[in-house]
Coordinates of C-alpha atoms in Angstrom, one line a residue:
M1 CA 56.4 7.8 -51.9
T2 CA 53.7 8.7 -54.5
T3 CA 50.1 8.6 -53.9
N4 CA 47.7 7.6 -56.8
K5 CA 44.1 8.9 -56.8
F6 CA 41.5 6.4 -57.2
P7 CA 39.3 7.5 -60.3
L8 CA 36.0 6.8 -58.6
L9 CA 33.7 8.6 -61.1
K10 CA 35.3 6.7 -63.9
V11 CA 34.6 3.1 -62.8
T12 CA 31.9 0.9 -64.3
D13 CA 28.1 0.8 -62.9
V14 CA 28.9 -2.5 -61.4
V15 CA 31.7 -1.6 -59.6
F16 CA 30.3 1.6 -58.1
D17 CA 27.2 -0.4 -56.9
E18 CA 29.8 -2.9 -55.3
I19 CA 31.2 0.3 -53.7
L20 CA 28.2 1.8 -52.3
S21 CA 27.1 -1.6 -51.0
Q22 CA 30.3 -1.7 -48.7
L23 CA 29.6 1.8 -47.2
E24 CA 27.3 3.0 -44.4
L25 CA 24.6 5.3 -45.0
N26 CA 26.6 8.1 -43.2
E27 CA 29.6 7.5 -45.5
I28 CA 27.4 7.5 -48.5
L29 CA 25.9 10.8 -47.5
H30 CA 29.5 12.3 -47.0
L31 CA 30.4 10.8 -50.6
S32 CA 27.4 12.7 -51.8
L33 CA 28.9 16.1 -50.7
C34 CA 32.2 15.9 -52.4
S35 CA 30.6 17.6 -55.4
P36 CA 27.1 18.1 -57.3
K37 CA 28.6 15.3 -59.9
T38 CA 29.3 12.9 -57.2
R39 CA 25.8 13.4 -55.8
K40 CA 24.0 12.8 -58.8
I41 CA 26.0 9.6 -59.6
V42 CA 25.4 8.3 -55.9
R43 CA 21.7 9.2 -56.6
C44 CA 21.2 7.4 -59.5
H45 CA 23.2 4.1 -57.7
M46 CA 21.0 4.1 -54.7
K47 CA 18.6 1.5 -54.7
K48 CA 14.9 2.1 -54.4
S49 CA 14.8 1.0 -51.0
I50 CA 17.6 1.2 -48.4
K51 CA 18.3 -1.2 -45.5
Y52 CA 17.8 1.0 -42.4
P53 CA 15.1 3.5 -41.6
L54 CA 16.0 7.1 -41.5
Y55 CA 15.2 9.2 -38.4
L56 CA 14.9 12.6 -37.2
D57 CA 15.9 13.8 -33.7
T58 CA 15.0 17.4 -32.8
K59 CA 15.3 16.6 -28.7
E60 CA 18.4 18.6 -28.0
F61 CA 18.0 22.6 -28.4
R62 CA 19.5 23.9 -31.5
W63 CA 21.2 20.7 -32.6
T64 CA 19.2 18.7 -34.9
K65 CA 20.4 15.1 -35.9
F66 CA 19.6 13.3 -38.8
G67 CA 20.7 9.4 -39.1
F68 CA 19.5 5.9 -39.5
I69 CA 18.7 3.2 -37.2
G70 CA 20.9 0.1 -37.6
E71 CA 21.5 -3.2 -36.1
E72 CA 19.9 -3.6 -32.5
G73 CA 18.3 0.0 -32.8
K74 CA 21.6 1.7 -32.7
H75 CA 21.4 5.4 -34.2
V76 CA 23.8 6.5 -36.4
I77 CA 24.3 10.2 -37.3
V78 CA 24.8 10.7 -40.8
M79 CA 24.7 14.6 -40.4
S80 CA 23.5 17.5 -38.0
V81 CA 22.9 20.8 -37.9
R82 CA 24.2 23.0 -35.0
K83 CA 23.5 26.8 -34.2
S84 CA 27.4 27.7 -33.4
E85 CA 29.6 30.2 -34.5
I86 CA 32.7 29.0 -36.3
S87 CA 35.7 29.5 -34.1
N88 CA 39.1 30.4 -35.9
E89 CA 40.4 27.2 -34.4
R90 CA 37.8 24.8 -36.2
Q91 CA 38.3 23.5 -39.6
F92 CA 35.6 23.6 -42.0
E93 CA 34.5 22.8 -45.6
I94 CA 32.4 24.4 -48.2
V95 CA 30.4 21.9 -50.0
N96 CA 27.3 21.9 -52.4
M97 CA 23.9 20.8 -50.9
K98 CA 20.9 19.9 -52.9
G99 CA 17.7 21.9 -51.7
K100 CA 15.3 23.6 -54.1
T101 CA 18.6 24.7 -55.7
E102 CA 22.2 23.9 -55.4
K103 CA 23.5 25.7 -52.1
R104 CA 27.0 26.0 -50.7
V105 CA 27.2 25.7 -47.2
K106 CA 29.8 25.2 -44.4
I107 CA 30.4 22.0 -42.9
S108 CA 32.7 20.8 -40.1
K109 CA 33.4 17.5 -38.6
Y110 CA 32.4 16.5 -35.3
D111 CA 33.3 12.8 -34.1
D112 CA 32.0 10.5 -36.5
H113 CA 29.9 12.9 -38.9
Y114 CA 29.6 16.5 -40.4
A115 CA 27.6 19.3 -39.1
L116 CA 26.4 22.2 -40.8
L117 CA 27.0 25.5 -38.9
S118 CA 24.8 28.1 -38.5
S119 CA 25.1 31.5 -36.5
D120 CA 21.7 32.4 -36.0
D121 CA 17.9 31.0 -35.7
N122 CA 17.0 31.8 -39.6
K123 CA 20.3 30.1 -40.9
W124 CA 19.6 26.9 -38.5
M125 CA 16.2 26.6 -39.6
Y126 CA 17.3 26.9 -43.2
G127 CA 20.1 24.5 -42.8
C128 CA 17.6 21.8 -41.1
V129 CA 15.4 22.2 -44.3
L130 CA 18.4 22.0 -46.4
V131 CA 20.1 18.8 -45.2
L132 CA 16.4 17.0 -45.1
D133 CA 15.8 17.6 -48.6
H134 CA 19.4 16.4 -49.6
I135 CA 19.1 13.4 -47.5
I136 CA 15.8 12.5 -49.2
D137 CA 16.9 13.6 -52.7
V138 CA 20.3 11.2 -52.2
F139 CA 18.7 8.3 -50.6
R140 CA 15.3 8.4 -52.3
N141 CA 13.7 7.6 -49.1
N142 CA 11.7 9.8 -46.5
I143 CA 12.3 10.0 -42.6
D144 CA 10.9 7.0 -41.1
T145 CA 11.0 7.9 -37.3
L146 CA 10.8 11.3 -35.2
Y147 CA 12.3 11.8 -31.9
C148 CA 11.1 15.1 -30.3
N149 CA 10.3 16.9 -27.2
S150 CA 7.9 19.3 -28.8
P151 CA 5.1 18.0 -31.3
Y152 CA 5.9 21.2 -33.2
S153 CA 8.8 19.5 -34.7
M154 CA 6.1 17.7 -36.8
A155 CA 5.4 20.8 -38.8
F156 CA 9.0 20.5 -40.0
L157 CA 7.7 17.2 -41.6
K158 CA 4.4 18.6 -43.0
N159 CA 5.2 18.2 -46.6
K160 CA 7.0 15.0 -46.6
A161 CA 5.6 11.4 -46.7
P162 CA 3.7 10.1 -43.3
L163 CA 6.1 9.2 -40.5
R164 CA 5.8 5.5 -39.4
M165 CA 6.5 6.1 -35.6
T166 CA 6.9 9.4 -33.5
Y167 CA 8.4 9.1 -29.9
S168 CA 7.9 12.2 -27.9
G169 CA 9.2 13.2 -24.4
G170 CA 11.0 11.0 -22.1
V171 CA 12.2 10.6 -18.6
D172 CA 14.4 13.9 -18.7
C173 CA 11.6 15.9 -20.3
N174 CA 9.4 17.8 -17.8
V175 CA 7.0 19.6 -20.1
Y176 CA 4.0 17.8 -21.7
W177 CA 1.9 18.5 -24.6
N178 CA -1.9 17.7 -25.3
L179 CA -2.7 15.4 -27.9
V180 CA -4.2 18.0 -30.0
S181 CA -0.9 19.4 -30.5
Y182 CA 0.4 16.3 -32.4
E183 CA -2.8 16.7 -34.7
C184 CA -2.7 20.2 -35.6
E185 CA -3.2 21.0 -39.7
K186 CA 0.6 21.9 -39.7
S187 CA 1.6 18.6 -38.2
A188 CA 2.9 15.8 -40.3
K189 CA 0.6 12.5 -39.6
T190 CA 2.4 9.5 -38.3
G191 CA 1.1 5.8 -38.2
G192 CA 2.5 5.4 -34.5
L193 CA 2.8 7.5 -31.5
Q194 CA 4.6 6.9 -28.3
L195 CA 4.3 9.4 -25.5
C196 CA 7.4 8.9 -23.0
T197 CA 6.7 11.8 -20.8
R198 CA 4.8 11.6 -17.4
L199 CA 1.1 12.8 -17.8
P200 CA -1.0 14.3 -15.2
E201 CA -4.4 12.9 -13.9
D202 CA -6.5 15.0 -16.0
Y203 CA -4.9 14.6 -19.3
D204 CA -7.2 14.4 -22.4
F205 CA -6.6 11.4 -24.5
T206 CA -9.0 12.1 -26.9
L207 CA -8.0 11.8 -30.8
T208 CA -9.0 13.0 -33.9
R209 CA -6.7 11.3 -36.4
E210 CA -6.6 7.6 -36.9
Y211 CA -3.2 5.5 -35.5
E212 CA -2.1 2.4 -36.1
Y213 CA -0.2 2.2 -32.6
V214 CA -0.5 4.7 -29.6
R215 CA 1.7 4.0 -26.6
I216 CA 1.5 5.6 -23.1
E217 CA 4.6 4.9 -21.0
R218 CA 3.9 7.2 -18.1
A219 CA 0.3 7.6 -17.3
Q220 CA -0.1 6.3 -13.9
F221 CA -3.8 7.7 -13.4
A222 CA -5.3 6.4 -16.8
R223 CA -8.4 4.6 -16.5
S224 CA -11.2 3.0 -18.4
D225 CA -12.3 6.4 -20.0
D226 CA -8.8 7.2 -20.9
V227 CA -8.2 3.8 -22.4
L228 CA -11.6 4.1 -24.4
K229 CA -10.8 7.4 -26.0
L230 CA -7.4 6.1 -27.7
A231 CA -9.3 2.8 -28.6
E232 CA -11.8 4.7 -30.7
K233 CA -9.2 6.0 -32.9
S234 CA -6.2 3.5 -32.6
R235 CA -5.6 0.0 -33.9
E236 CA -3.2 -1.0 -31.2
V237 CA -3.1 0.7 -27.6
I238 CA -0.5 0.2 -25.0
F239 CA -0.2 1.6 -21.5
D240 CA 2.9 0.7 -19.5
R241 CA 1.0 2.2 -16.5
S242 CA -2.5 2.8 -15.2
E243 CA -5.1 2.8 -12.5
L244 CA -7.2 0.4 -14.3
L245 CA -9.5 -2.0 -12.0
P246 CA -11.4 -5.1 -13.0
Q247 CA -14.6 -3.0 -13.2
G248 CA -12.9 -0.9 -15.6
L249 CA -12.0 -3.7 -17.7
N250 CA -15.4 -4.7 -17.6
I251 CA -16.6 -1.3 -19.4
I252 CA -13.8 -1.8 -22.0
F253 CA -15.3 -5.4 -22.7
N254 CA -18.9 -4.1 -23.1
N255 CA -17.8 -1.1 -25.4
W256 CA -15.9 -4.0 -27.5
L257 CA -19.1 -6.2 -27.5
E258 CA -21.4 -3.3 -28.6
H259 CA -19.2 -2.3 -31.4
R260 CA -18.0 1.0 -29.8
I261 CA -14.4 0.1 -30.5
D262 CA -14.4 -1.8 -33.5
Y263 CA -11.2 -0.1 -34.9
L264 CA -9.2 -1.7 -31.7
K265 CA -7.3 -4.7 -32.4
L266 CA -4.9 -5.0 -29.6
L267 CA -4.8 -3.6 -26.0
S268 CA -2.0 -4.3 -23.7
I269 CA -2.2 -2.4 -20.0
R270 CA -0.4 -2.7 -16.9
M271 CA -3.5 -2.9 -14.5
R272 CA -3.8 -2.1 -10.6
S273 CA -5.7 -5.0 -10.1
Y274 CA -7.3 -7.9 -11.6
T275 CA -10.3 -10.1 -10.4
E276 CA -12.1 -12.3 -13.1
F277 CA -15.5 -12.2 -11.6
L278 CA -15.8 -8.4 -11.5
A279 CA -14.2 -8.2 -14.9
F280 CA -16.7 -11.0 -16.5
K281 CA -19.8 -9.6 -14.7
G282 CA -22.6 -9.9 -16.9
M283 CA -20.8 -11.5 -19.8
E284 CA -19.6 -15.1 -18.2
H285 CA -21.7 -16.8 -21.1
K286 CA -19.6 -15.1 -23.8
I287 CA -16.2 -16.2 -22.1
T288 CA -14.5 -19.4 -22.7
D289 CA -11.1 -20.8 -21.9
T290 CA -8.6 -21.7 -24.5
T291 CA -5.2 -23.6 -24.5
D292 CA -4.1 -22.4 -28.2
G293 CA -0.8 -20.9 -28.2
V294 CA -1.4 -17.4 -29.9
N295 CA 0.7 -14.2 -30.1
Y296 CA -0.1 -11.0 -31.6
K297 CA 2.6 -9.2 -33.6
S298 CA 2.1 -5.2 -33.2
F299 CA 3.0 -2.6 -35.4
T300 CA 6.2 -2.2 -34.0
G301 CA 7.1 -5.9 -34.2
E302 CA 6.6 -6.6 -30.6
L303 CA 5.0 -9.9 -29.6
Y304 CA 2.0 -9.9 -27.3
R305 CA 1.0 -13.1 -25.5
L306 CA -2.8 -13.6 -25.5
S307 CA -3.0 -17.3 -24.6
P308 CA -3.4 -19.8 -22.9
G309 CA -6.1 -17.5 -21.7
K310 CA -9.6 -16.8 -22.3
R311 CA -11.8 -15.9 -25.5
L312 CA -14.8 -13.4 -25.8
R313 CA -17.1 -14.1 -28.6
R314 CA -19.3 -11.4 -29.7
D315 CA -22.6 -12.0 -31.4
D316 CA -21.3 -11.1 -35.0
G317 CA -18.9 -14.2 -34.5
V318 CA -15.7 -12.1 -34.0
I319 CA -13.4 -13.4 -31.3
A320 CA -10.9 -11.7 -29.1
S321 CA -8.4 -13.7 -27.1
F322 CA -6.7 -12.5 -23.6
Y323 CA -4.4 -13.3 -21.1
Y324 CA -3.5 -11.8 -17.8
D325 CA -0.2 -12.0 -16.3
P326 CA -0.2 -11.8 -12.5
T327 CA 3.5 -11.6 -12.0
T328 CA 3.8 -8.4 -14.4
R329 CA -0.1 -7.3 -14.0
I330 CA -0.1 -6.7 -17.7
F331 CA -3.6 -7.8 -19.4
N332 CA -3.0 -8.3 -23.3
F333 CA -6.5 -8.3 -25.5
G334 CA -6.3 -9.0 -29.2
V335 CA -8.8 -9.5 -31.9
L336 CA -8.1 -12.8 -33.6
T337 CA -7.0 -11.6 -37.0
G338 CA -3.6 -11.5 -38.3
L339 CA -2.1 -13.6 -35.2
I340 CA 0.9 -15.2 -35.1
K341 CA 0.4 -19.0 -33.7
I342 CA 3.5 -20.3 -31.2
S343 CA 3.9 -24.2 -31.0

């Protein structure tokens, strides 16, 4: 039996485009590692925009993952960088990667992707930079989403395009970071920030940068002052837990009526309790019932129900709609611009 090699680099542009369209991003990246010539051809044939967002995951110590977020949010690794000695038993290849110059590095197959192997901290960090530059060069697209435990991972992306979303921490992370750590000069900017780690009662929610979206998953002690600090600099604020009482909601209403949180477009918060006459105190004449079916589509694509519920009208004519669900204790408040009507 004879084996014929497929002349990949000799096919027409139309055929090569069709080949790439049938490959996943991790397979395309593997193809780009075959040779400098292959990388250049792959890069030339990549579309200006790719189907899936690219992500960087730095949550695991000394194992950095680069990948894309596929269907139904599935994470697919396209390449990783591991701090690991290469044992005699492990097979590896030497390939060219595109950094500021062409570099030859050792990679080895791990499950469904290749990993660049490094034996010390300096080589590991250099490998991370090299893989990042190679991926951005091939796909002509920047990292979209960052998953990290430490905000100092954002310094790694400082000179790249701003991130769309950053997810920090999680249920398995016992260390929390102050918000100022996400906003230092060396940190990349991010449109959305979601803190997933449990935060203490005295956590400072003061922001210096502006955000499209901030979500706090586990701040069970949060009250109106904490909400207002985020609302000053965030278009959308979500608290999955809080200690907010109707009196605190009344304070938030008054701040909106007095133009102190004009940047805010959406607030969604799980309250400790809700009583209308306490929440509406002093502004009953500005609140009316509504039966319109309206949802707010957030920065992340989620829909937040705003009615049938109540409307709050400001002196300048701007209207906000809000809805409280007693079964979940979730209160949604949205300014009536860019909303999705539901039939």
